[in-house]
CSV table of C-alpha atoms in Angstrom, one decimal:
chain,number,residue,atom,x,y,z
O,1,MET,CA,-15.1,-16.4,105.6
O,2,GLU,CA,-11.7,-15.2,104.5
O,3,THR,CA,-9.0,-17.4,103.0
O,4,ILE,CA,-5.5,-16.8,104.1
O,5,THR,CA,-2.5,-18.0,102.0
O,6,MET,CA,0.9,-18.6,103.4
O,7,GLU,CA,4.2,-20.0,102.1
O,8,LYS,CA,4.8,-23.7,102.9
O,9,GLY,CA,7.9,-22.9,104.9
O,10,SER,CA,6.2,-20.3,107.0
O,11,PHE,CA,3.3,-22.6,107.6
O,12,GLU,CA,5.6,-25.4,108.7
O,13,ARG,CA,7.5,-23.1,111.1
O,14,TRP,CA,4.2,-21.9,112.7
O,15,MET,CA,3.0,-25.5,113.1
O,16,ARG,CA,6.4,-26.5,114.7
O,17,MET,CA,6.1,-23.6,117.1
O,18,ILE,CA,2.5,-24.5,118.0
O,19,PHE,CA,3.4,-28.2,118.6
O,20,ASP,CA,6.5,-27.3,120.6
O,21,ARG,CA,4.4,-25.1,122.8
O,22,LEU,CA,1.8,-27.9,123.2
O,23,ASP,CA,4.6,-30.4,124.1
O,24,ARG,CA,5.8,-28.0,126.8
O,25,GLN,CA,2.3,-27.5,128.2
O,26,ASP,CA,1.9,-31.3,128.2
O,27,LYS,CA,5.1,-31.8,130.2
O,28,LYS,CA,4.0,-29.2,132.7
O,29,LEU,CA,0.6,-30.8,133.1
O,30,ASP,CA,2.3,-34.2,133.6
O,31,ALA,CA,4.7,-32.8,136.2
O,32,LEU,CA,1.8,-31.1,138.0
O,33,ALA,CA,-0.3,-34.3,138.0
O,34,ARG,CA,2.7,-36.3,139.4
O,35,ARG,CA,3.3,-33.7,142.1
O,36,ASN,CA,-0.4,-33.8,143.2
O,37,GLN,CA,-0.8,-37.5,143.0
O,38,PRO,CA,-0.3,-39.2,146.4
O,39,SER,CA,2.6,-41.6,146.1
O,40,LEU,CA,2.0,-45.2,147.1
O,41,PRO,CA,3.6,-46.3,150.4
O,42,GLU,CA,6.4,-48.8,150.3
O,43,VAL,CA,7.3,-51.9,152.4
O,44,GLN,CA,10.9,-53.0,152.1
O,45,GLY,CA,11.3,-51.1,148.9
O,46,GLU,CA,8.1,-52.5,147.3
O,47,ARG,CA,5.1,-50.4,146.6
O,48,VAL,CA,1.8,-51.4,148.3
O,49,TYR,CA,-1.7,-50.7,147.1
O,50,ASP,CA,-4.6,-49.9,149.5
O,51,VAL,CA,-8.2,-50.8,148.7
O,52,PRO,CA,-9.0,-47.5,146.7
O,53,ALA,CA,-5.8,-47.9,144.6
O,54,LEU,CA,-6.7,-51.6,143.9
O,55,ALA,CA,-10.2,-50.6,142.9
O,56,GLU,CA,-8.7,-48.2,140.4
O,57,VAL,CA,-6.2,-50.7,139.1
O,58,PHE,CA,-8.8,-53.4,138.6
O,59,ASN,CA,-11.5,-50.9,137.5
O,60,VAL,CA,-14.0,-52.1,140.1
O,61,THR,CA,-15.5,-50.7,143.3
O,62,ALA,CA,-14.0,-51.0,146.8
O,63,ASN,CA,-16.8,-53.3,147.7
O,64,THR,CA,-15.7,-55.7,145.0
O,65,ILE,CA,-12.1,-55.7,146.4
O,66,TYR,CA,-13.5,-56.5,149.9
O,67,ARG,CA,-15.6,-59.3,148.3
O,68,TRP,CA,-12.5,-60.7,146.5
O,69,LYS,CA,-10.6,-60.7,149.8
O,70,ARG,CA,-13.5,-62.5,151.6
O,71,LEU,CA,-13.6,-65.1,148.9
O,72,GLY,CA,-9.8,-65.5,149.1
O,73,SER,CA,-9.4,-64.4,145.5
O,74,ILE,CA,-6.7,-61.8,146.3
O,75,PRO,CA,-4.0,-61.7,149.0
O,76,LEU,CA,-5.0,-58.6,151.0
O,77,ARG,CA,-3.3,-58.2,154.3
O,78,LYS,CA,-3.1,-55.5,157.0
O,79,ILE,CA,0.0,-53.4,156.6
O,80,GLY,CA,0.2,-50.2,158.6
O,81,GLY,CA,-3.4,-50.7,159.9
O,82,LYS,CA,-4.9,-50.8,156.4
O,83,LEU,CA,-5.7,-53.7,154.0
O,84,ARG,CA,-3.0,-53.6,151.3
O,85,MET,CA,-1.5,-55.7,148.6
O,86,LEU,CA,2.1,-55.8,147.4
O,87,GLU,CA,3.0,-54.6,143.9
O,88,HIS,CA,4.4,-57.9,142.7
O,89,GLU,CA,1.1,-59.6,143.7
O,90,VAL,CA,-0.9,-57.0,141.7
O,91,ALA,CA,1.4,-57.5,138.7
O,92,GLU,CA,1.1,-61.3,139.0
O,93,ILE,CA,-2.7,-61.0,138.7
O,94,ILE,CA,-3.0,-58.5,136.0
O,95,THR,CA,-0.4,-60.2,133.8
O,96,SER,CA,-2.2,-63.6,134.1
O,97,PRO,CA,-5.3,-63.9,131.9
O,98,ASP,CA,-6.5,-66.9,133.9
O,99,LYS,CA,-6.3,-65.1,137.2
O,100,MET,CA,-8.0,-62.0,135.8
O,101,GLN,CA,-10.8,-64.1,134.4
O,102,LYS,CA,-11.2,-65.8,137.7
O,103,LEU,CA,-11.6,-62.4,139.4
O,104,ARG,CA,-14.0,-61.2,136.8
O,105,ASP,CA,-16.1,-64.4,137.2
O,106,SER,CA,-16.4,-63.7,140.9
O,107,GLU,CA,-17.6,-60.1,140.4
């Protein structure tokens, strides 16, 4: 293996260029991910979550979401022909340790 020596200033410039390029690539990937990600529908200006989105948010299966609805643990309702939950209701649950624990206990 060969050892390469370089002045500190040159090394720092190269590292800055590399990290700048990585930052640009990261921004491009983020923009691409946002463009390809389906946006959540809105009802009166508030986003609504369908069952697959809720399963992802709560890190459970869709069957668990349906069970929680059947038990009355979450306020799912039909909006646009699909079971959905309003964003403020999701936020209320995930920001309350007691409500989250109650859901986890019913898994």
